[in-house]
GROMACS .gro file of C-alpha atoms in nm:
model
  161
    1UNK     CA    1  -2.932  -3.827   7.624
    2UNK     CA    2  -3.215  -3.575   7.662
    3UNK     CA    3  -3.292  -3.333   7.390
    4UNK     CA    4  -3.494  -3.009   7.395
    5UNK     CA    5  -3.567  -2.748   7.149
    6UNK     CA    6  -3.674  -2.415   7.207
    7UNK     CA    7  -3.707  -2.130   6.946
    8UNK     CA    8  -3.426  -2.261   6.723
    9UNK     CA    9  -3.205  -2.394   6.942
   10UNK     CA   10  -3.159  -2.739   7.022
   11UNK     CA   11  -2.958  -2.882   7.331
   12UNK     CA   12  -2.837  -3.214   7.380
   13UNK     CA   13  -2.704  -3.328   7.728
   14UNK     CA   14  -2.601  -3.634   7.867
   15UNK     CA   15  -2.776  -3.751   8.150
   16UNK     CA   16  -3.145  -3.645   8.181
   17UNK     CA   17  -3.303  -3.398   8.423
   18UNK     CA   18  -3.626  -3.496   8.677
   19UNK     CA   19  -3.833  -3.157   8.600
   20UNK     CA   20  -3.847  -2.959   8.233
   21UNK     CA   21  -3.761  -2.639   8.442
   22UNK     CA   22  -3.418  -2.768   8.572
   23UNK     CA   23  -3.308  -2.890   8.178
   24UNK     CA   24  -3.352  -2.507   8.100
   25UNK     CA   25  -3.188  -2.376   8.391
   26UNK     CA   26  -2.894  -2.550   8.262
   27UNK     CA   27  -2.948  -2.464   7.920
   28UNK     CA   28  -2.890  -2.105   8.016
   29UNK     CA   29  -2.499  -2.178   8.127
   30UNK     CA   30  -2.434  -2.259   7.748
   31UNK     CA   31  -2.678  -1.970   7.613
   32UNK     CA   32  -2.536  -1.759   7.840
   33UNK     CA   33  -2.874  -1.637   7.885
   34UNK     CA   34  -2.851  -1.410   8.233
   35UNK     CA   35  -3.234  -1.320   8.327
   36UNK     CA   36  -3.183  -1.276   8.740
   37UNK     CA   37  -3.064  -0.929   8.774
   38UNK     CA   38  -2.920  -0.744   9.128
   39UNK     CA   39  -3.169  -0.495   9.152
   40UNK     CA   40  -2.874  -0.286   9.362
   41UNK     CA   41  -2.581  -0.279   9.145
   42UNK     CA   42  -2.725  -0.439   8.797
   43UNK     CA   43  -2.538  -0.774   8.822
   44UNK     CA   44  -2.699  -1.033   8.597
   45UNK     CA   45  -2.674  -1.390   8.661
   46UNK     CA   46  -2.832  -1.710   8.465
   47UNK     CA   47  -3.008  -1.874   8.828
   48UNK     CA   48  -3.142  -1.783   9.098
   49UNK     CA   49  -2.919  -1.913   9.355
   50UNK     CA   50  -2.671  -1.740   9.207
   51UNK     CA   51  -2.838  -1.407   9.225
   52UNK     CA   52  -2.910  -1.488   9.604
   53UNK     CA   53  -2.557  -1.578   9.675
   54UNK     CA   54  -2.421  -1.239   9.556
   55UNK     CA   55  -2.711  -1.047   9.700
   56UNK     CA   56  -2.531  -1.112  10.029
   57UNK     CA   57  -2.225  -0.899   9.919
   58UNK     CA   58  -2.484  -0.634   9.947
   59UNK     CA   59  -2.666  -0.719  10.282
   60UNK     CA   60  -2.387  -0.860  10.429
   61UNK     CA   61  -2.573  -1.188  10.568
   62UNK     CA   62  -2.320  -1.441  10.671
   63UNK     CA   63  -2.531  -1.760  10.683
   64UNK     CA   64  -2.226  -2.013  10.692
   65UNK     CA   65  -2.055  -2.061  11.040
   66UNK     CA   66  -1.730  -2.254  11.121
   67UNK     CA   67  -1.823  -2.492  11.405
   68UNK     CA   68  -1.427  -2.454  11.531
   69UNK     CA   69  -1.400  -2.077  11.546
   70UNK     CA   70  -1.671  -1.945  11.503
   71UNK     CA   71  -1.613  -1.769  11.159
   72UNK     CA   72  -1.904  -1.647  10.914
   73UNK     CA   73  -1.896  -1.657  10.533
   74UNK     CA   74  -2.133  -1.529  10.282
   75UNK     CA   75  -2.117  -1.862  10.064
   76UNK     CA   76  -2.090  -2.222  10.140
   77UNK     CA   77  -1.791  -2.258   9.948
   78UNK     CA   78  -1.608  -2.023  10.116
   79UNK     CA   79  -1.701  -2.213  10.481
   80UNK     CA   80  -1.535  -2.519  10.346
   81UNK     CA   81  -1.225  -2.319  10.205
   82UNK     CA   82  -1.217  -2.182  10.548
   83UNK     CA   83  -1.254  -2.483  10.708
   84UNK     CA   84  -0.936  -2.655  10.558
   85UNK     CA   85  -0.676  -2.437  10.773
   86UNK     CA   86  -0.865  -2.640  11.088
   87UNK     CA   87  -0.829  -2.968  10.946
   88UNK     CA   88  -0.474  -2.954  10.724
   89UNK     CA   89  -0.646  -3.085  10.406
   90UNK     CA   90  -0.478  -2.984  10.110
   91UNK     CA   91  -0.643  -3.150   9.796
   92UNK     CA   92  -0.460  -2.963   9.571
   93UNK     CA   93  -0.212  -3.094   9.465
   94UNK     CA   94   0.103  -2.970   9.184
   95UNK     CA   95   0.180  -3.271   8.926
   96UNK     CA   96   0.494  -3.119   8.869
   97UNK     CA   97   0.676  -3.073   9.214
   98UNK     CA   98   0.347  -3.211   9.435
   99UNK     CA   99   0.334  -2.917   9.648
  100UNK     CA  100  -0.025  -2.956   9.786
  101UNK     CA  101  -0.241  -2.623   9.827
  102UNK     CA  102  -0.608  -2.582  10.027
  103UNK     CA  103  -0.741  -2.362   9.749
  104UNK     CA  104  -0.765  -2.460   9.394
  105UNK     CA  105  -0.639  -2.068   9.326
  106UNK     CA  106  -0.358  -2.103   9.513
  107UNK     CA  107  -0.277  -2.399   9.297
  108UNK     CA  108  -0.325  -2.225   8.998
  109UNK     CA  109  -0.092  -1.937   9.099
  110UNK     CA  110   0.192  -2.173   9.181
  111UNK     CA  111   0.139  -2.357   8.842
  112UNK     CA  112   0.304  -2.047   8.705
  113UNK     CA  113   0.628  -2.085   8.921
  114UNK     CA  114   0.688  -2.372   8.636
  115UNK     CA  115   0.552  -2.230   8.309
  116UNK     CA  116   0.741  -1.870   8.377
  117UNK     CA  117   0.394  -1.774   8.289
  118UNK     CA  118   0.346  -1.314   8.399
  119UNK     CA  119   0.017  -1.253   8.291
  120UNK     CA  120   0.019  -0.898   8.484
  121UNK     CA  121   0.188  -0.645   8.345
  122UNK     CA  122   0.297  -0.272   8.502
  123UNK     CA  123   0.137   0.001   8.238
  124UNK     CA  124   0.391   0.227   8.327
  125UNK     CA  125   0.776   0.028   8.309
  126UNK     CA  126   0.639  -0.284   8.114
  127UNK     CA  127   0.751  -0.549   8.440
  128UNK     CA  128   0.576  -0.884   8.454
  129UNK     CA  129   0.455  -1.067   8.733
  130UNK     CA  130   0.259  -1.391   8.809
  131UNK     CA  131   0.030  -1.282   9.068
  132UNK     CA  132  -0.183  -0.988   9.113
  133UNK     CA  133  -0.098  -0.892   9.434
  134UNK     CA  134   0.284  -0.869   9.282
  135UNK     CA  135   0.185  -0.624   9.040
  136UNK     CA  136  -0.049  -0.439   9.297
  137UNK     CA  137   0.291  -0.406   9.552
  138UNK     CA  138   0.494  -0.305   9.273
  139UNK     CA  139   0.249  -0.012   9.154
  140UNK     CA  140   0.352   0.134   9.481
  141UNK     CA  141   0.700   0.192   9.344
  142UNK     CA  142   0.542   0.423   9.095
  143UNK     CA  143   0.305   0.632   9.284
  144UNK     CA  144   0.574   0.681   9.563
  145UNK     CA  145   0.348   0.517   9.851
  146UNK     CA  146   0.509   0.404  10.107
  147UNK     CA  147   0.257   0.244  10.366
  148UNK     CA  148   0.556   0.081  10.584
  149UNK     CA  149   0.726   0.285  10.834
  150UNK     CA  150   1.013   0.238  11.018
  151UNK     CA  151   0.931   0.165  11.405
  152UNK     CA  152   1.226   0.371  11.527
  153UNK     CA  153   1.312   0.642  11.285
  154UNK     CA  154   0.953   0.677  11.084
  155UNK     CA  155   1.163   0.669  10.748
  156UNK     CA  156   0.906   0.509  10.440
  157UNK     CA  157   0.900   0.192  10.245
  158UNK     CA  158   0.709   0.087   9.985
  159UNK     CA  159   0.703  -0.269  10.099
  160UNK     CA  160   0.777  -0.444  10.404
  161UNK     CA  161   1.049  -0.633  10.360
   0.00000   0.00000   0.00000
């Protein structure tokens, strides 16, 4: 267990770190301490790496390329996300009906098949849903969009079923 005190706070952690500078790196997750800010949209972020990672939302450098089609991704998770539809790996697996996923998200929306759990809720009628993009296809309803037109007769639908 390593133990550090600055100002008046003390940290314990198990495990130890090889430099000082790294042990307060990761004291800043628990701090919440943010001191690398996106000098293009304010941002704030408690490393370095993670300021660099979203600085490519703003660039738009894609340094991560899938070696099967040829893809690019801002972020190396993303790559490996990615990379899962080429190899069928699904590590993600439900413990209730072990329907496996490739994302961890998707997971975690299908948990809510089980629990009932609607998180997002229309403003205007009071509906629930359990997935954003529900509630985002059912706002159209309400503001009368209807993106999906009819191939022969050009008649309006607010989804595409």
């Amino acid at each position: 267990m390593t133990r550090a005190t600055k100002s008046s706070l003390t940290f314990s952690v198990e495990g130890s770190f090889s430099r000082y500078s790294s042990l307060w790196s990761h004291k800043r997750l628990h701090t919440g301490e943010k001191n690398f800010k996106c000098n293009i949209c304010g941002l704030a972020f408690a490393k370095a790496a993670y300021l660099k990672n979203h600085s490519r939302i703003h660039t738009g450098e894609k340094p991560y390329r899938c070696n099967v089609c040829g893809m690019q991704f801002s972020q190396s998770p993303h790559l490996k996300n990615h990379e899962r539809i080429h190899s069928g790996e699904r590590p993600y697996v439900c413990e209730v009906c072990e329907k496996s996923f490739a994302r961890h998200s998707t997971l975690w929306n299908h948990r809510r098949i089980h629990t009932g759990e609607k998180p997002y809720r229309c403003d205007i009628c009071g509906s629930c849903f359990n997935q954003a993009t529900h509630l985002k296809n059912h706002a159209k309803v309400h503001s009368g969009e209807k993106p999906f037109k009819c191939d022969i007769c050009s008649v309006g639908f607010s989804d595409s079923d």
